[in-house]
Short mmCIF file of N, CA, C and O in Angstrom, two decimals:
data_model
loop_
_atom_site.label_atom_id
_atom_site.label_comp_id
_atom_site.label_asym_id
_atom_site.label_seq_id
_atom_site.Cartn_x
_atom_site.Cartn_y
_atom_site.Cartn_z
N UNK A 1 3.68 12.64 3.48
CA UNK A 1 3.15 12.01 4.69
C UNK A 1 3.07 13.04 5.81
O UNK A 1 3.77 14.05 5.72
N UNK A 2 2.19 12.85 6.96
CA UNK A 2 2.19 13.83 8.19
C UNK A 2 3.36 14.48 8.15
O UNK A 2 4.29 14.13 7.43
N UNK A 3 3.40 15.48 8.92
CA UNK A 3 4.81 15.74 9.73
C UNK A 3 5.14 14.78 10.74
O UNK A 3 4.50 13.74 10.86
N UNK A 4 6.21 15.10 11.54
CA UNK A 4 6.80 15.15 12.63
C UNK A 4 6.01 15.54 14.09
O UNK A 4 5.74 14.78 15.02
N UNK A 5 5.72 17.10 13.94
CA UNK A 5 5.12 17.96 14.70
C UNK A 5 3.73 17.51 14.22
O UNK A 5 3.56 16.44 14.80
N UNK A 6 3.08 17.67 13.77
CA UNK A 6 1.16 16.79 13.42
C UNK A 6 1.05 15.70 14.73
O UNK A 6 0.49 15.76 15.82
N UNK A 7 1.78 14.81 14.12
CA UNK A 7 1.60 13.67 14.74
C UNK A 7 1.97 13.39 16.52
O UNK A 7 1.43 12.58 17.28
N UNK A 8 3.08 14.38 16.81
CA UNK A 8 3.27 13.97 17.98
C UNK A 8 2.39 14.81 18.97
O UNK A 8 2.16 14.59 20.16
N UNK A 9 1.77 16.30 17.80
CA UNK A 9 0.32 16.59 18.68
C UNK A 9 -0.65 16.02 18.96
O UNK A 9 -1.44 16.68 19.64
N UNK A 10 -1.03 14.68 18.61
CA UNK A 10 -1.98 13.59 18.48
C UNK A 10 -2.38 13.78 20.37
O UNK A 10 -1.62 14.19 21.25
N UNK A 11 -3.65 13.37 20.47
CA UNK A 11 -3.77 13.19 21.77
C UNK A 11 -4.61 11.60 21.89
O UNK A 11 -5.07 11.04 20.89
N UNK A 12 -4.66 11.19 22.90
CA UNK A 12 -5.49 10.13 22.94
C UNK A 12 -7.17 10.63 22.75
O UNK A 12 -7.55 11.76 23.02
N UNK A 13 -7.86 9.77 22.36
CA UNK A 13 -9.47 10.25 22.30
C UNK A 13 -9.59 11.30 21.39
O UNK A 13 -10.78 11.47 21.14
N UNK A 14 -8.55 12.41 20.54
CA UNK A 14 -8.59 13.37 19.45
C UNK A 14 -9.53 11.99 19.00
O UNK A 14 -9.50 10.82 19.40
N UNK A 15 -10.60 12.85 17.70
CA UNK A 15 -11.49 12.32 16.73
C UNK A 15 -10.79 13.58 15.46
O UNK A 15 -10.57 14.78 15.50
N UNK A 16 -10.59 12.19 14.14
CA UNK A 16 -10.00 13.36 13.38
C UNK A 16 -10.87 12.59 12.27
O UNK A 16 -11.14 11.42 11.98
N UNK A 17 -11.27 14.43 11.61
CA UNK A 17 -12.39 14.06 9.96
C UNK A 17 -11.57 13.84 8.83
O UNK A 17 -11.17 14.81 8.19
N UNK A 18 -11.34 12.99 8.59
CA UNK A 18 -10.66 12.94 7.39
C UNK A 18 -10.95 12.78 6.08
O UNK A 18 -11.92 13.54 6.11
N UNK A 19 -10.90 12.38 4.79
CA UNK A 19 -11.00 12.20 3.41
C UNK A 19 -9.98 10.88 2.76
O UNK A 19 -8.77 11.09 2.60
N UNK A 20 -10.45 9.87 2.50
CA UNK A 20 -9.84 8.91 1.97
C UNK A 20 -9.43 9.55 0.45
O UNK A 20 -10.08 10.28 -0.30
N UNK A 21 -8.22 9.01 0.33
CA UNK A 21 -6.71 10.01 -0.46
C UNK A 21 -7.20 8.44 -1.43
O UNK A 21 -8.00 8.41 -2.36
N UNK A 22 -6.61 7.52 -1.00
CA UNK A 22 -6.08 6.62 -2.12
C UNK A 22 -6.29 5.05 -1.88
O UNK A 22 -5.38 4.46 -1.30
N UNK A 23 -6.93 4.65 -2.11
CA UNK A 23 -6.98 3.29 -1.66
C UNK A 23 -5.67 2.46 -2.04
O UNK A 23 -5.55 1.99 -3.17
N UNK A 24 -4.84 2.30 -1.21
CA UNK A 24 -3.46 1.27 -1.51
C UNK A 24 -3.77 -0.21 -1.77
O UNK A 24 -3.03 -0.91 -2.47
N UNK A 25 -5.05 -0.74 -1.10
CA UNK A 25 -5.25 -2.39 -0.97
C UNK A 25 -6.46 -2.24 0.25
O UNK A 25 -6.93 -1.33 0.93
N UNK A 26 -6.65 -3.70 0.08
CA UNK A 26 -7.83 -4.41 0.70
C UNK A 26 -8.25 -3.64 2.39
O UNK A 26 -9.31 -3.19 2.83
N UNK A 27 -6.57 -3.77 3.11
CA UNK A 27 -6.85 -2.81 4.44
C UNK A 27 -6.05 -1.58 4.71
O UNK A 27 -5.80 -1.02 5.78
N UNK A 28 -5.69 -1.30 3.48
CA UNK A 28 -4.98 0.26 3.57
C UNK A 28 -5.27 1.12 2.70
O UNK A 28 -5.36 0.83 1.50
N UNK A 29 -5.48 2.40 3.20
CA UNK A 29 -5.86 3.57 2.36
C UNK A 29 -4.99 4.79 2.89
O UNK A 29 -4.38 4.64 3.95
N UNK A 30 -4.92 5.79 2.31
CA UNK A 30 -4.26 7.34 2.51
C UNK A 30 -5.26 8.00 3.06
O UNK A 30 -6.38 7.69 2.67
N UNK A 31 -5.15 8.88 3.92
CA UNK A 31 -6.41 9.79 4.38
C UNK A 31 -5.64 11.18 4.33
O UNK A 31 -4.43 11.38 4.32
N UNK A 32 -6.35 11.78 4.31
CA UNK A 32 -6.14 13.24 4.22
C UNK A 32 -7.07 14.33 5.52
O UNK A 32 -8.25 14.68 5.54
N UNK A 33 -5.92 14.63 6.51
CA UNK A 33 -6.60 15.26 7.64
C UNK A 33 -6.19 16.74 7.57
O UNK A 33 -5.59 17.20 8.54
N UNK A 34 -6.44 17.51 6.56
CA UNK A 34 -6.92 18.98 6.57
C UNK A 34 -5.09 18.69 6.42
O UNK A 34 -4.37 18.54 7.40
N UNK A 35 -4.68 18.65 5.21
CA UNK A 35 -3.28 18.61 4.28
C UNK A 35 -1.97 17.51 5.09
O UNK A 35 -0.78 17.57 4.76
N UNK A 36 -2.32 16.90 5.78
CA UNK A 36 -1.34 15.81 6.72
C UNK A 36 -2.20 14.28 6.07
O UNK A 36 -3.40 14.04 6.16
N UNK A 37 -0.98 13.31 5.36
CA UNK A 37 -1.47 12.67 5.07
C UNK A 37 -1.10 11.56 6.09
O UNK A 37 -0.12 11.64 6.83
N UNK A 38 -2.15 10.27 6.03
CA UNK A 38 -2.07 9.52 7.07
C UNK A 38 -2.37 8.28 6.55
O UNK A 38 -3.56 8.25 6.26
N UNK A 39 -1.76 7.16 6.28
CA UNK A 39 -1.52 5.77 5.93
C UNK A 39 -2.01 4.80 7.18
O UNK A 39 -1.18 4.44 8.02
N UNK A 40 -3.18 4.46 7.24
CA UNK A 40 -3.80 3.73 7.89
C UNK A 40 -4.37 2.44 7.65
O UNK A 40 -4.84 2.10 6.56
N UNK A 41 -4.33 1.73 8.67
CA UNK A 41 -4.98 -0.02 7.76
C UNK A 41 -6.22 0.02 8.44
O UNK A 41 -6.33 0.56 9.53
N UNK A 42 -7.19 -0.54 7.83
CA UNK A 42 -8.52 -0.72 7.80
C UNK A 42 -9.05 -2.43 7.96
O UNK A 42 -9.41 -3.19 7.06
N UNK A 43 -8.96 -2.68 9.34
CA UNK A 43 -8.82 -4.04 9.70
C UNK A 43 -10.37 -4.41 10.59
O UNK A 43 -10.56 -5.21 11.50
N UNK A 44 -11.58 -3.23 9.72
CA UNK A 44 -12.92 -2.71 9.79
C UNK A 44 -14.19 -3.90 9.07
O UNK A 44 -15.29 -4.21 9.53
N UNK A 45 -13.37 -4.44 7.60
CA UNK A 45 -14.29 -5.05 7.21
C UNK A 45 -15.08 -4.03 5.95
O UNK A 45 -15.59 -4.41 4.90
N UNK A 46 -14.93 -2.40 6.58
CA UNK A 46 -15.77 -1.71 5.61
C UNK A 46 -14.63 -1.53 4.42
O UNK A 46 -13.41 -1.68 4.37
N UNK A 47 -15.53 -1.17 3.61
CA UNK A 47 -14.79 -1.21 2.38
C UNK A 47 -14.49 0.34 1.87
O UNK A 47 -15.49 0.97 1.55
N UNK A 48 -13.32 0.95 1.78
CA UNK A 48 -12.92 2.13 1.54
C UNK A 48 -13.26 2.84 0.00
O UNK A 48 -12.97 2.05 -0.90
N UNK A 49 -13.68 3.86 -0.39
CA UNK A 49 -13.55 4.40 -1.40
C UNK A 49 -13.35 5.58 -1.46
O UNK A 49 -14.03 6.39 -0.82
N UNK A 50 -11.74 6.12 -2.74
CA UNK A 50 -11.59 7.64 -2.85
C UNK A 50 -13.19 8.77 -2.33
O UNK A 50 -14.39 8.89 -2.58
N UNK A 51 -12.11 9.33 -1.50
CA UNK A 51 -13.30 10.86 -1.33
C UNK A 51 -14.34 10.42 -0.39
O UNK A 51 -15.33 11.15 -0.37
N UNK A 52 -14.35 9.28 0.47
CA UNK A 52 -14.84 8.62 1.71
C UNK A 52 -14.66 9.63 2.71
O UNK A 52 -13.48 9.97 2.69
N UNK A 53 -15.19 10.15 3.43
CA UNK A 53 -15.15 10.74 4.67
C UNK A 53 -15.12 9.72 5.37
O UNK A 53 -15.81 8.70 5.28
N UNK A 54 -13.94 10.11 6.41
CA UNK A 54 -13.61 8.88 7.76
C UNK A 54 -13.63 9.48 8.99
O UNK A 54 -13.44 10.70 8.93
N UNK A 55 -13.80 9.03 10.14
CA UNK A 55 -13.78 9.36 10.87
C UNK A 55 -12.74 8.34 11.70
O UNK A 55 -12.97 7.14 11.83
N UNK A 56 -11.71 8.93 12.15
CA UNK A 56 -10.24 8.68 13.07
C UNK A 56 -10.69 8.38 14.42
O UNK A 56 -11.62 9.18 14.46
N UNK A 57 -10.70 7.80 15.57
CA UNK A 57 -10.30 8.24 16.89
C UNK A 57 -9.14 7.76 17.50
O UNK A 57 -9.01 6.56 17.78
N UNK A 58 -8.04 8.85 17.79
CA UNK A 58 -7.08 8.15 18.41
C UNK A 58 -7.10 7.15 19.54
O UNK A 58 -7.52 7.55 20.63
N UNK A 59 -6.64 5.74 19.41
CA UNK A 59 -6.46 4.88 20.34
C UNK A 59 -5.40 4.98 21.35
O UNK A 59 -5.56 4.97 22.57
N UNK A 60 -4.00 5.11 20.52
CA UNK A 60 -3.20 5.23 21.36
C UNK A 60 -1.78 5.91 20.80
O UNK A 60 -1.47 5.42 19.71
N UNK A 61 -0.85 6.91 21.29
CA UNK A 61 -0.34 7.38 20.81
C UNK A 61 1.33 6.82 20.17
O UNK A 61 2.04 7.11 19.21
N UNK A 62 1.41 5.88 21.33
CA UNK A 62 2.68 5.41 21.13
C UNK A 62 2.82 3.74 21.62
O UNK A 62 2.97 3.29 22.75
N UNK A 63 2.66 2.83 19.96
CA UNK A 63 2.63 3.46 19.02
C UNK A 63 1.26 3.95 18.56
O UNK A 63 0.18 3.59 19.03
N UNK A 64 1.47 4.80 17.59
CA UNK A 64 0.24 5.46 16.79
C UNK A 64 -0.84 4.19 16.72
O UNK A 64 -0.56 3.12 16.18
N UNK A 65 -2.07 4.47 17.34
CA UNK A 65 -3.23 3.69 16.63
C UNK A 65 -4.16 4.42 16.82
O UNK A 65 -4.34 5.28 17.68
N UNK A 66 -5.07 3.91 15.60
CA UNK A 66 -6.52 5.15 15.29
C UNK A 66 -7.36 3.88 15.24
O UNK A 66 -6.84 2.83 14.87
N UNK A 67 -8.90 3.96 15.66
CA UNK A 67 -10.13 3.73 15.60
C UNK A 67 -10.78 4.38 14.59
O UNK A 67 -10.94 5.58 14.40
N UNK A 68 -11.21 3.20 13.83
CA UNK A 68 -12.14 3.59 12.71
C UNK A 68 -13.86 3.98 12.87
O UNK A 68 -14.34 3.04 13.50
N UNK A 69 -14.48 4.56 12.68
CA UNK A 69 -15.70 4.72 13.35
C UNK A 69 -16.79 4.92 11.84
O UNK A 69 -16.92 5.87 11.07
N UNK A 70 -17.51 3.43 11.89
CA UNK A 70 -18.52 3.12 10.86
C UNK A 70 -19.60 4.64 10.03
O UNK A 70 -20.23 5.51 10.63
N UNK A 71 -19.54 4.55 9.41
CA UNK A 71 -20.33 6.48 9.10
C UNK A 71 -21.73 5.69 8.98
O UNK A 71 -22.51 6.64 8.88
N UNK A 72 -22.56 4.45 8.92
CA UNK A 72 -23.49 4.38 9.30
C UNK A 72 -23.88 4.81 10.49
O UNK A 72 -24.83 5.58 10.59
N UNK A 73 -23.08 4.31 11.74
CA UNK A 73 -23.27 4.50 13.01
C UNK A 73 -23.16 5.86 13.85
O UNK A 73 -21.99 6.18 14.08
N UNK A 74 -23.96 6.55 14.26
CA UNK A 74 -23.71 7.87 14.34
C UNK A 74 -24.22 8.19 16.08
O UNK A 74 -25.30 8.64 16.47
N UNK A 75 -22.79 7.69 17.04
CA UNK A 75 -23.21 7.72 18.31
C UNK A 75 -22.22 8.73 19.01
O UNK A 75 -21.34 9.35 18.40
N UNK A 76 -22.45 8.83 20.25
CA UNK A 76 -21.78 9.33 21.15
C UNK A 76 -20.12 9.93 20.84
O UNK A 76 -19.25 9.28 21.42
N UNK A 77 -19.75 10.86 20.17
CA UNK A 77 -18.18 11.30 20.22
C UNK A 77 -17.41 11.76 21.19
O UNK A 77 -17.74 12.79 21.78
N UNK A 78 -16.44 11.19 21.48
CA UNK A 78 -15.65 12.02 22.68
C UNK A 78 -14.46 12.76 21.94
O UNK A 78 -13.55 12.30 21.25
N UNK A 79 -14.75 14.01 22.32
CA UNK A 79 -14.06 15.36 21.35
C UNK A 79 -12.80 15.79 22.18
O UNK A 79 -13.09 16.69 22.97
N UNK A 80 -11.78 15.50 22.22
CA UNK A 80 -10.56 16.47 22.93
C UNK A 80 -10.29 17.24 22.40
O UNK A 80 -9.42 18.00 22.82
#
């Protein structure tokens, strides 16, 4: 799983590319953000599959929440 240090570098608004690792169930999958793995629920509707490119945006840091961002939809990113 992540580190320690990964995660508490998180910033708000970071956008992170990731790679879907493992599908666990219906709204959880493993992602893989350049070797930090990240256990996220998917409460999106879209449907996850191994080797999915995702796109993260941090919501909020504490606690941890990420924004899922549709890979049809290809708008405006805010990059920290």
């Amino acid at each position: 799983m992540a580190s320690g240090a990964f995660l508490k570098s998180l910033q708000k608004g970071q956008i992170l590319h990731a790679v879907v690792e493992e599908v666990t169930s219906s709204t959880e999958a493993l992602c893989n953000f350049h070797g930090e793995l990240l256990l996220i629920s998917n409460h999106t509707g879209q449907t996850l599959k191994r080797n999915d490119p995702i796109r993260l945006q941090v919501k909020q840091v504490d606690p941890l929440q990420f924004q899922v961002f549709d890979p049809r939809n290809l708008k405006f990113e805010r990059v920290v």
